Coordinates of C-alpha atoms in Angstrom, one line a residue:
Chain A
X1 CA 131.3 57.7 63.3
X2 CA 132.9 54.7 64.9
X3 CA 134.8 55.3 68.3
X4 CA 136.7 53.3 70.4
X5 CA 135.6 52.9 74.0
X6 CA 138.3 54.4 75.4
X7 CA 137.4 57.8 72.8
X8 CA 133.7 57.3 73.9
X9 CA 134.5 57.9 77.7
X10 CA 136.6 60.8 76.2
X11 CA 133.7 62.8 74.3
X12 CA 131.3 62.0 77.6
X13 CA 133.6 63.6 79.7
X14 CA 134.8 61.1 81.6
X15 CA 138.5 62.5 81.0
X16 CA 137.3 65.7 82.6
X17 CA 135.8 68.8 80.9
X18 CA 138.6 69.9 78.6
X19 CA 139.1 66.5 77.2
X20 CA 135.8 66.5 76.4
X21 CA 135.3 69.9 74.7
X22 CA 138.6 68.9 73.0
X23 CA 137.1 65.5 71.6
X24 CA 133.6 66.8 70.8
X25 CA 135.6 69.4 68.5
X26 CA 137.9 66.7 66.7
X27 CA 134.4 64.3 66.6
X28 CA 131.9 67.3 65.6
X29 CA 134.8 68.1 62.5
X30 CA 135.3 64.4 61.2
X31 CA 131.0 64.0 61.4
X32 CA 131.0 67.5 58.9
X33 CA 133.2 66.1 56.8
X34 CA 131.9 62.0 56.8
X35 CA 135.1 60.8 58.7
X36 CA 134.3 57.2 59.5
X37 CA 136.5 56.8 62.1
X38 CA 140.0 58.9 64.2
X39 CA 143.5 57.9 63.7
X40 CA 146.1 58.7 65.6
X41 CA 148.4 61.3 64.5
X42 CA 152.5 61.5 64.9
X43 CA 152.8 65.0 65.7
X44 CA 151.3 68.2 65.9
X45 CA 151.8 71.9 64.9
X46 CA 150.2 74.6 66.4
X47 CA 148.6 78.2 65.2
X48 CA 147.1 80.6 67.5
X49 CA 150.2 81.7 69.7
X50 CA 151.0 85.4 69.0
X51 CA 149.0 87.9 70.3
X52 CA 148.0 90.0 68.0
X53 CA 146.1 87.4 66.5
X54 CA 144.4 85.3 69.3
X55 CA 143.8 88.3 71.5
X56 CA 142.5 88.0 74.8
X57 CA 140.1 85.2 74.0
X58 CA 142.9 82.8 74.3
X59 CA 143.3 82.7 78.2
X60 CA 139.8 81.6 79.3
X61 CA 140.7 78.5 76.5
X62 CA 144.0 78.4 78.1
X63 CA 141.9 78.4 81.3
X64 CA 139.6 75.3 80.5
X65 CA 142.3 73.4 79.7
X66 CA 144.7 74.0 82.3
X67 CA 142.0 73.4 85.0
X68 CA 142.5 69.9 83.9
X69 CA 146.1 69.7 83.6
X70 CA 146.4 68.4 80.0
X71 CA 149.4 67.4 78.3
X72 CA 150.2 66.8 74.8
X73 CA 150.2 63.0 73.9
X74 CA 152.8 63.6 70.5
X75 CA 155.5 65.5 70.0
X76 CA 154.1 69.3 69.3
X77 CA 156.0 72.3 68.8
X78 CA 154.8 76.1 67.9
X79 CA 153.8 78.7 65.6
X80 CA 155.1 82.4 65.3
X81 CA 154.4 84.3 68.1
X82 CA 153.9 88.2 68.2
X83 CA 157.9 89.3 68.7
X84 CA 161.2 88.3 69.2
X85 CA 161.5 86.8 73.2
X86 CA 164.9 88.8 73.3
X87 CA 164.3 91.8 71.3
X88 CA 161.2 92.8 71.7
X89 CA 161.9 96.1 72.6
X90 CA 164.0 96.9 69.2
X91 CA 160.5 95.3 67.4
X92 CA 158.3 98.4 69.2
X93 CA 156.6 96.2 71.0
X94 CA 155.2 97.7 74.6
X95 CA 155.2 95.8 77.7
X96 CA 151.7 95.0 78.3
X97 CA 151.6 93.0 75.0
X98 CA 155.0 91.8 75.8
X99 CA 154.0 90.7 79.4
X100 CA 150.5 88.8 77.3
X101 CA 153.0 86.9 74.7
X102 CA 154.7 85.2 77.4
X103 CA 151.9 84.8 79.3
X104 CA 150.9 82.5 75.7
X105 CA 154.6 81.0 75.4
X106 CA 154.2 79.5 78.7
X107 CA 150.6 78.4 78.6
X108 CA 151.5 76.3 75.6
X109 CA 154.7 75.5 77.4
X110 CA 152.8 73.9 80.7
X111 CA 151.1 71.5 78.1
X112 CA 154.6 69.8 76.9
X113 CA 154.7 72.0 73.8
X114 CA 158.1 73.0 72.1
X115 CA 158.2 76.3 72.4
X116 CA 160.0 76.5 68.6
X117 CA 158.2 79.7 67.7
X118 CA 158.4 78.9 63.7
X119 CA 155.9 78.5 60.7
X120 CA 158.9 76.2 59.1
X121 CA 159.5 72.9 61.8
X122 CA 160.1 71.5 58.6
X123 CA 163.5 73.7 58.2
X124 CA 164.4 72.9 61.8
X125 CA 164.8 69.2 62.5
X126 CA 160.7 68.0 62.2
X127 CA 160.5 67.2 58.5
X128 CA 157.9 64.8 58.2
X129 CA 157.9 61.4 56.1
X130 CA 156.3 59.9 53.6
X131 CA 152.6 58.9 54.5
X132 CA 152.4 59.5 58.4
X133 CA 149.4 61.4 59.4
X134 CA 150.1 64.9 61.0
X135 CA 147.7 67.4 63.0
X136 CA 149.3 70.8 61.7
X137 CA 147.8 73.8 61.6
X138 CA 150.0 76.5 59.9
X139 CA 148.3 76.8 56.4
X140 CA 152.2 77.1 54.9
X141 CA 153.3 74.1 57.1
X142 CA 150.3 72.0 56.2
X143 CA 150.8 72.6 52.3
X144 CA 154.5 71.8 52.6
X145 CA 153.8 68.6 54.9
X146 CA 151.5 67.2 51.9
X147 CA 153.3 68.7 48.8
X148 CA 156.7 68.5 49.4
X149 CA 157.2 65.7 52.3
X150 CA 154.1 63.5 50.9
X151 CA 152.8 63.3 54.7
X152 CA 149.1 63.8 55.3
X153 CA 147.5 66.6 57.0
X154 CA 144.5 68.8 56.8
X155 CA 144.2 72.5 57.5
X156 CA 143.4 71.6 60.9
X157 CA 142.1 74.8 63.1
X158 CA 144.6 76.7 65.6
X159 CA 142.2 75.1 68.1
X160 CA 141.8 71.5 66.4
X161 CA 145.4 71.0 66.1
X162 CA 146.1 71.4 70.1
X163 CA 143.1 69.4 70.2
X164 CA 144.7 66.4 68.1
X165 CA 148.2 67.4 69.9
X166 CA 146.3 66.4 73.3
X167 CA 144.1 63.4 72.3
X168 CA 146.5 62.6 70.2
X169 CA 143.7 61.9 67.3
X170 CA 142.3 63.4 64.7
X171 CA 139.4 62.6 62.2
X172 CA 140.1 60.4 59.4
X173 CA 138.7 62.4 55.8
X174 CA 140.3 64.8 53.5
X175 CA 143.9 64.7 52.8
X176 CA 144.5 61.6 55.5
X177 CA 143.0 59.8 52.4
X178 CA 144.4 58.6 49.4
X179 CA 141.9 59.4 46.8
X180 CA 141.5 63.1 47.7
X181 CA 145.3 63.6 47.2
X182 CA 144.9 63.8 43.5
X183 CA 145.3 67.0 41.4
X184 CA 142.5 68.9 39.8
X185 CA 144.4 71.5 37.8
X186 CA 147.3 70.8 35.8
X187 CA 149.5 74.2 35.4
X188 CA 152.1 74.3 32.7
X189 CA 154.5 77.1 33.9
X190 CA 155.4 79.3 30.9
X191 CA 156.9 82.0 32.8
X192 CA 160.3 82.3 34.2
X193 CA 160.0 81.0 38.0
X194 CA 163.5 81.5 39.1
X195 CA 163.3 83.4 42.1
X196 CA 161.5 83.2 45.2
X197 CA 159.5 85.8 44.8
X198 CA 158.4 84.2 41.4
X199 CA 157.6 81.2 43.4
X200 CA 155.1 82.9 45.7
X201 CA 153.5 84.7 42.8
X202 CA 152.8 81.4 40.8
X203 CA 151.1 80.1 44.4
X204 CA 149.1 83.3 44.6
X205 CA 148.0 82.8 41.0
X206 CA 146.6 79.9 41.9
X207 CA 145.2 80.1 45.0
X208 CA 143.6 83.6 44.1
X209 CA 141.9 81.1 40.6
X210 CA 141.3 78.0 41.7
X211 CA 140.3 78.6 45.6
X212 CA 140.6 75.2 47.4
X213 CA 141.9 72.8 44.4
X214 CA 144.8 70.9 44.5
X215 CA 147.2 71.9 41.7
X216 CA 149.8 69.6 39.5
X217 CA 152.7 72.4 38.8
X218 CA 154.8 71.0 35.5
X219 CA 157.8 72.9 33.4
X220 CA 159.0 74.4 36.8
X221 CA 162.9 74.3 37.3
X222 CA 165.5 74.7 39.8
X223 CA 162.7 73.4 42.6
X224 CA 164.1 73.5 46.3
X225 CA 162.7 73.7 49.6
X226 CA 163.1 77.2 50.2
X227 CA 161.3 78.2 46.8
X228 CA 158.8 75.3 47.3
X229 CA 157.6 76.9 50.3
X230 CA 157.4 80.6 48.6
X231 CA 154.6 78.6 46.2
X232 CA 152.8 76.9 49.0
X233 CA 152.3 79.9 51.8
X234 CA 151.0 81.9 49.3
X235 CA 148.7 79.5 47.5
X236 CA 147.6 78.4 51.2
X237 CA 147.0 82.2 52.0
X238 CA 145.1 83.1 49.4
X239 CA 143.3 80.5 48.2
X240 CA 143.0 78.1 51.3
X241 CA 145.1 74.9 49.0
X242 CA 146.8 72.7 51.2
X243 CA 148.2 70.2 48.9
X244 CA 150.3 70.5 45.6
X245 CA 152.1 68.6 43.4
X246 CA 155.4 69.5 41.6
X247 CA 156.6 67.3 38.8
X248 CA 160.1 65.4 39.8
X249 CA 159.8 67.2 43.6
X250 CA 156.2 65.8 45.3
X251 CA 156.6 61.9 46.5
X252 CA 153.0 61.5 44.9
X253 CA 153.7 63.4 41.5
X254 CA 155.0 59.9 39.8
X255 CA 152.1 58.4 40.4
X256 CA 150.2 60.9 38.8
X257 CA 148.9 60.5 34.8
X258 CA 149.3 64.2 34.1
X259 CA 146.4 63.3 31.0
X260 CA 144.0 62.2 33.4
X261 CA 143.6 65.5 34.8
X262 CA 141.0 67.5 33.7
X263 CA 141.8 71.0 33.7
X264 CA 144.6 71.9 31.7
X265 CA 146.0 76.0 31.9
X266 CA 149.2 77.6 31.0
X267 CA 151.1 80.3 33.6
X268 CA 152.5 82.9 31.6
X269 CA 155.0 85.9 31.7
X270 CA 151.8 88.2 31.1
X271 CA 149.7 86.4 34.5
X272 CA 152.9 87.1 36.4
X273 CA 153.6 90.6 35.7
X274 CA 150.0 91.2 36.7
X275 CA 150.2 89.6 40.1
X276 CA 153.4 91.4 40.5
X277 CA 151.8 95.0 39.8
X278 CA 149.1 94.5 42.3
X279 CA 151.3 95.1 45.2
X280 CA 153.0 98.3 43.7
X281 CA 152.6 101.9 44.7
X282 CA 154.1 104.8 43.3
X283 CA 157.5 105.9 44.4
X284 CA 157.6 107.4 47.8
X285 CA 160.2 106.8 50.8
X286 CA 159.8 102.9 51.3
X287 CA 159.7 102.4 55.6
X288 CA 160.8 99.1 55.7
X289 CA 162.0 96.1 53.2
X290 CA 161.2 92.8 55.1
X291 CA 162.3 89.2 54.4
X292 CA 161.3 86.2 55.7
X293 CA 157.4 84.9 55.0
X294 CA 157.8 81.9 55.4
X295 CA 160.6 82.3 58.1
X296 CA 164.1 82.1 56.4
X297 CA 166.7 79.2 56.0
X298 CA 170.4 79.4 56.5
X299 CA 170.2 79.5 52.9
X300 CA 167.4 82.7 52.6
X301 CA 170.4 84.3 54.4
X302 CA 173.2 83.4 52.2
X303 CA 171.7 84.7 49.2
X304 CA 170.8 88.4 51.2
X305 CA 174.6 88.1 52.1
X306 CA 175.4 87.5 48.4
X307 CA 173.1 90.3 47.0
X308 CA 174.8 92.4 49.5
X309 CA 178.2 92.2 47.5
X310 CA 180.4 94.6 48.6
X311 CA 177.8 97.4 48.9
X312 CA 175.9 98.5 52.0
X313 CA 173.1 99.1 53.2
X314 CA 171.6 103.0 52.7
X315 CA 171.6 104.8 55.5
X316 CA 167.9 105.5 56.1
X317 CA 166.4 101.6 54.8
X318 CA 165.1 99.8 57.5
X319 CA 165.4 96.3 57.0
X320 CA 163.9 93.4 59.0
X321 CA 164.5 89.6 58.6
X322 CA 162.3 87.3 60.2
X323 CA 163.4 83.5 60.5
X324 CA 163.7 80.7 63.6
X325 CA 165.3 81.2 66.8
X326 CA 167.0 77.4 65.8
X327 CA 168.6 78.8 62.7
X328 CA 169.6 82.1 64.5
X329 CA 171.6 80.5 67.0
X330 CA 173.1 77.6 64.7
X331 CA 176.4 77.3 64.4
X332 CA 176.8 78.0 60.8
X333 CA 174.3 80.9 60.8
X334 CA 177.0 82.9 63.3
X335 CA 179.1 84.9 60.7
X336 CA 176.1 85.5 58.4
X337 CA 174.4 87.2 60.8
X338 CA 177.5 89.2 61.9
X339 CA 177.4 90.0 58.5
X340 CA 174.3 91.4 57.9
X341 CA 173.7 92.9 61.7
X342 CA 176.9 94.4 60.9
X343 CA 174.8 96.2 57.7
X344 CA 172.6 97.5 60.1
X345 CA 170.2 94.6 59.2
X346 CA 167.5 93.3 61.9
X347 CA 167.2 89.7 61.8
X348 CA 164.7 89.0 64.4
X349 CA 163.9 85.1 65.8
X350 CA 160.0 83.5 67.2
X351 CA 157.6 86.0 65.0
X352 CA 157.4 87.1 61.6
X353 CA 156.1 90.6 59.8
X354 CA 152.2 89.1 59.5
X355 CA 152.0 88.4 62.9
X356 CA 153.5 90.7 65.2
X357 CA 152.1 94.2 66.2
X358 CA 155.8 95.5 65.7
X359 CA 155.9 95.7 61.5
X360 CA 151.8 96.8 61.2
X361 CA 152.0 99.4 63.7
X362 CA 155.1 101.2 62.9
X363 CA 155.5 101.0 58.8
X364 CA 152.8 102.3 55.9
X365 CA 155.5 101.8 52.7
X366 CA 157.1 98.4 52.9
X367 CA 158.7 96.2 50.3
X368 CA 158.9 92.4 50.7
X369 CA 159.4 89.4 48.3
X370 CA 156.8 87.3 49.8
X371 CA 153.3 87.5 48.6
X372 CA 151.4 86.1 51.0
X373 CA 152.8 88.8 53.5
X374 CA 152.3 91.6 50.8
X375 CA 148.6 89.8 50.8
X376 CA 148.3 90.1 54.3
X377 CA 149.7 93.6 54.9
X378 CA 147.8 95.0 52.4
X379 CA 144.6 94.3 53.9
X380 CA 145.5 97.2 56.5
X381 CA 145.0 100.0 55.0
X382 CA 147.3 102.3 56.6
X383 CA 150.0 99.8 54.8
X384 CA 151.1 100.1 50.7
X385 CA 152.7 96.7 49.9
X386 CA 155.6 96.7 47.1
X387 CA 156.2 93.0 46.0
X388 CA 159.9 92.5 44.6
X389 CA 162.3 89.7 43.7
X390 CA 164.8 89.8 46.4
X391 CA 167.4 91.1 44.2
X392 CA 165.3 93.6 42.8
X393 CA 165.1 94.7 46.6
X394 CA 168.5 94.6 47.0
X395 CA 169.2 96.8 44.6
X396 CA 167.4 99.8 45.4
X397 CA 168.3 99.5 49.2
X398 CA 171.8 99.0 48.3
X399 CA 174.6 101.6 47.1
Chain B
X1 CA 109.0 84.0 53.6
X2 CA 110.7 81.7 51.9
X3 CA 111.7 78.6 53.6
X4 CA 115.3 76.6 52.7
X5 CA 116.8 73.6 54.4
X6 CA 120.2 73.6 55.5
X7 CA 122.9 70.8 57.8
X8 CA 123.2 71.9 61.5
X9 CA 126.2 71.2 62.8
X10 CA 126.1 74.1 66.1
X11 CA 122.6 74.0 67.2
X12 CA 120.5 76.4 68.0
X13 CA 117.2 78.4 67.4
X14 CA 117.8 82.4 66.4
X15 CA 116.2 85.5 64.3
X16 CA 118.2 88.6 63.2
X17 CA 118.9 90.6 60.6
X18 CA 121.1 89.1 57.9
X19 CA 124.5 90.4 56.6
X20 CA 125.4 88.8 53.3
X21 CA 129.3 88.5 52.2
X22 CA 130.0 87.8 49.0
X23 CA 133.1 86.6 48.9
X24 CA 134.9 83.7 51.1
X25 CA 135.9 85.5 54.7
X26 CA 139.1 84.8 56.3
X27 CA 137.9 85.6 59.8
X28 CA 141.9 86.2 60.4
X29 CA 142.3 89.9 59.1
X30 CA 139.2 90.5 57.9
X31 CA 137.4 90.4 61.3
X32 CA 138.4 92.8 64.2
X33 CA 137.4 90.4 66.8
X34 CA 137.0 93.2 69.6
X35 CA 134.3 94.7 67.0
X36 CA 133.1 92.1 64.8
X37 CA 133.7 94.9 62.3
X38 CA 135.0 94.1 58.4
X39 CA 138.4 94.8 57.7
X40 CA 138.5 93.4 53.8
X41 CA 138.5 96.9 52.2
X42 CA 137.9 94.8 49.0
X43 CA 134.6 93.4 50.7
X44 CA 131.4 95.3 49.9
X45 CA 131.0 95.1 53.6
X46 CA 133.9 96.9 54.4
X47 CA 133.6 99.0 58.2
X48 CA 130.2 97.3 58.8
X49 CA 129.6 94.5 61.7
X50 CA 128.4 91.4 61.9
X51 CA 127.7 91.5 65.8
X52 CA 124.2 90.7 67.0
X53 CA 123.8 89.5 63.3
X54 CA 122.9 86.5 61.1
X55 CA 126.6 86.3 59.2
X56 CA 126.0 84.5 55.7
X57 CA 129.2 84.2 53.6
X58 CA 130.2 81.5 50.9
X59 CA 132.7 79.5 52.9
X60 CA 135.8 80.5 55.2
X61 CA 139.4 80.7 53.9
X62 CA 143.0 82.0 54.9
X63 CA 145.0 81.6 58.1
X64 CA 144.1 78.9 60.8
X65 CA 143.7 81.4 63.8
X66 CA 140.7 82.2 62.3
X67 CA 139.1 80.1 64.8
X68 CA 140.0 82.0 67.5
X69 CA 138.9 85.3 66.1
X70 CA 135.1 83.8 66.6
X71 CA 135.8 82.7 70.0
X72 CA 137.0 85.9 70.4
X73 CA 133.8 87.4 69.1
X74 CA 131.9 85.8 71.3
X75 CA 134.1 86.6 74.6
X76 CA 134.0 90.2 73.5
X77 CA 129.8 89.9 73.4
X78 CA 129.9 91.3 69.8
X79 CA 129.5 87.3 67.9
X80 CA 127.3 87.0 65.3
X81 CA 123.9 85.8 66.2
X82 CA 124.8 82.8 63.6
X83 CA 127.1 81.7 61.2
X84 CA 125.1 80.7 57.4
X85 CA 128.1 79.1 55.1
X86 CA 127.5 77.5 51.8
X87 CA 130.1 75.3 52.8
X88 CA 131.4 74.9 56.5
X89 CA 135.3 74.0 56.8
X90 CA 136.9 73.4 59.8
X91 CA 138.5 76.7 60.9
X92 CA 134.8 77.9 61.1
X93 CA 133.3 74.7 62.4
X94 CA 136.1 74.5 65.3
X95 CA 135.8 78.3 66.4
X96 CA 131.7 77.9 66.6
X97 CA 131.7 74.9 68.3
X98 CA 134.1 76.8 70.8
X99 CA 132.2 79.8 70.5
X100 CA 128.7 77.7 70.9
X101 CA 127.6 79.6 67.7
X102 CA 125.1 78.3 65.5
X103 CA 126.2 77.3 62.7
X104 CA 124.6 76.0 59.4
X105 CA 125.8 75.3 56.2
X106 CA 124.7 73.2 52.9
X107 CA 121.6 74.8 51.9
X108 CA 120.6 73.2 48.1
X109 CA 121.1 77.4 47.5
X110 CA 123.7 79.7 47.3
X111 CA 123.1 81.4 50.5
X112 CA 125.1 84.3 49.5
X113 CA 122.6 85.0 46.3
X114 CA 118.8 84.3 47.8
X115 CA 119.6 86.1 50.8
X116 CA 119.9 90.2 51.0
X117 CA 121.4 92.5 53.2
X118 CA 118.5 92.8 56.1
X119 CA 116.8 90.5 55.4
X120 CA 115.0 88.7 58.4
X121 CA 116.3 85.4 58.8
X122 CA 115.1 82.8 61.6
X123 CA 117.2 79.5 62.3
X124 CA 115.7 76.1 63.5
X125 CA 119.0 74.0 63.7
X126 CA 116.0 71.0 65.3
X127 CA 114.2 71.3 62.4
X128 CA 116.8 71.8 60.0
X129 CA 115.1 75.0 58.9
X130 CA 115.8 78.3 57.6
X131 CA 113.4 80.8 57.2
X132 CA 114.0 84.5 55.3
X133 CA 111.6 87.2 55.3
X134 CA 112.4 89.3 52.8
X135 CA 113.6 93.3 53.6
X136 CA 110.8 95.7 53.2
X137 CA 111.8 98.1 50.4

């Protein structure tokens, strides 16, 4: 692989240690994959922050790096960490792992990185544009980034990604390239997609089929962001795709000769219903209906406000929303969420239900209209995952 | 003994007893990385552990923290003795370089069909070698 000289006195270590370790990572990834050369990246999003999921291993990385005193070179910001930094105690979460999360938060902090706390930067001020080169890491994040902005990122690791936010590089292959952006699949959607939940089980479909392809989505209507990135965490979850194309919504998708492609298969009502009865269990007392994978917009909100009507909420329904501490404390969000608090709703900010100790430890029956938390929770199997259409929700915790 | 070729990309010279997954591991929720043990109740593998073993699976998959769940293995002293992928992709490659796992992947074979539960394998990432002695039965 060619490297700069300022690069090659990076990998020898003449940076320091961490820089090295860092660079031999990004350089040993781009060699795997025949990357001829880095680029530099404009920003960088990183996994690997709660602690439920890093665990201890995390701090002698931390460590390492530290030692050296690196900063990030581009503007970073966060993943979900394990609880909300205010109300952790209303999530069940006990000091010791509360005293380790911020122990995380301000780990990533001393390196220059925004402590945003969110899987969607995208829905908070970092949307991307057309063509740069991104570092992200949150497999949700890094679909949406390629599928809905047209920027270019691979699935970079929790660790390559604060790698690439420090060097400021990454290794030029994969999706950075033009010719592996095309689509392999083309999916004519039959079925009625009109809800979220709809969205997320089209992406599962996919992902759970065609593992690692990159899919051209036609006949789909009423695309927005919020749907869109239904389709892409859950295709990204299940079946590791990180880029997608939606007819009249991807940059790309113009360019595209839907006949060119080779594989042709049709989405219908029948492959839905079956995606949807996989996360089903029979009736019993449902512990907890959660929202909000991937976190929710201003928008997600207004439509739980709407399917609220003028009902409320049963007395015994526990109900947690997960979204961004940015849309939390906007402006606009303010009477919403008196609204809905107001319901005896949760809406919690800096974690979601797949990554924080608080929903896995606490609930076996939950309800939820994403399916790649229903994948996720499910794979615990103290927990029975129901997968609904958010009104379909609404209406059972509702009277 | 049957001898197959494979791509180093974490050196390193090993013999243990394989442990064969069949279908793509996201090392994120289907690894308790204080254990090595397998979470996937849909995995044949299901409550077994891939500590002090040879791990051979088809490729890695799901959420990006997977990388630290191998580092983790390895700073809990239960890591797999290596890491056999048909196809290496970088949440794997980052977390064994991290983890200074070997790691091999791109045999001409499906790794996941010509090698067997206990079967002996021995790794020569210098040599580019893999070598698997079958079970006895």
């Amino acid at each position: 692989m060619y490297l700069t000289k300022l690069q090659e006195k990076m990998l020898v270590g003449e940076k320091g240690d961490a820089i090295a370790k860092l660079m031999k990572l990004i350089v040993k990834i781009g060699e795997v994959n025949n990357a001829e050369k880095l680029i530099p990246i404009k920003s960088a999003q990183i996994a690997g922050v709660s602690y439920f999921t890093v665990g201890d291993s995390i701090f002698s990385f931390f460590d390492l790096l530290l030692k050296d005193k690196v900063k990030v070179s581009v503007p970073s910001w966060l993943n979900p960490a394990g609880m909300d930094r205010k109300k952790w105690k209303t999530m069940m979460i006990s000091e010791k792992f509360a005293k380790k999360q911020f122990e995380i938060i301000q780990n990533y902090e001393k390196m220059g990185i925004k402590t945003t706390l969110s899987c969607t930067p995208y829905l908070i001020g970092h949307q991307p544009s057309y063509g740069e080169h991104l570092a992200w890491s949150e497999s949700s994040a890094v679909a949406m980034a390629n599928g809905f902005f047209g920027a270019r990122t691979n699935r970079e690791g929790a660790p390559s990604s604060l790698a690439a936010a420090i060097t400021g590089l990454t290794a030029y292959y994969g999706l950075h390239k033009e010719e592996n952006r095309k689509p392999d699949v083309l999916i004519d959607v039959e079925a009625q997609i009109n809800h979220p939940a709809d969205f997320s089980v089209l992406g599962y479909w996919f992902g759970e089929k065609f593992h690692g392809l990159i899919p051209f989505f036609s006949n789909i209507k009423h695309v927005t962001i919020d749907k869109t990135k239904m389709l892409a965490s859950a295709m990204a979850s299940v079946g590791s795709v990180a880029h997608f194309h939606i007819q009249n919504i991807t940059p790309e998708a113009k360019t595209i000769n839907q006949k060119a492609i080779e594989e042709h298969i049709v989405f219908t009502e029948n492959e839905k219903r079956k995606i949807y009865e996989l996360y089903d269990f029979a009736e019993g007392k449902i512990d907890l209906v959660t929202i909000g994978c991937p976190h929710t917009s201003l928008g997600d909100l207004k439509l739980i406000v709407s399917y609220l009507k003028n009902q409320t909420l049963k007395e015994d329904v526990e109900f947690w929303i997960f979204s961004s501490n940015k849309v939390i404390q906007s402006k606009a969000a303010s009477s919403i969420i008196e609204n809905l608090e107001n319901q005896g709703i949760k809406i919690f900010a800096d974690t979601c239900m797949v990554v924080s100790p608080g929903v896995r430890n606490n609930f076996g029956n939950i309800m939820t209209n994403s399916a790649k938390a229903a994948f996720y929770l499910s794979r615990d199997e103290k927990i029975n995952v129901k997968l609904l259409q958010l009104e379909k929700i609404m209406e059972r915790v509702t009277e | 003994m049957r001898i197959i070729k494979i791509r180093p990309i974490v050196d390193g010279k090993v013999e243990g007893v394989a442990i064969v997954s069949p279908s793509p591991i996201s090392f994120f929720g289907d690894i308790d990385s204080r254990s090595g043990v397998i979470l996937d109740s849909k995995n044949p593998l299901f409550g077994e552990t891939i500590a002090n073993k040879v791990f051979i699976f088809p490729e890695g998959r799901g959420s990006t923290v997977g990388s630290y769940v191998i580092y983790g293995l390895a700073k809990n002293h239960v890591s797999p003795l290596a890491l056999v992928a048909n196809k290496a992709e970088n949440i794997v490659i980052a977390g064994a370089i991290l983890a200074e796992i070997p790691l091999v992947d791109q045999s001409e074979e499906d790794v996941t069909a010509i090698i067997k539960d206990g079967d002996i394998i021995q790794i020569d990432t210098e040599k580019q070698l893999l070598k698997i002695k079958e079970k006895e039965i």
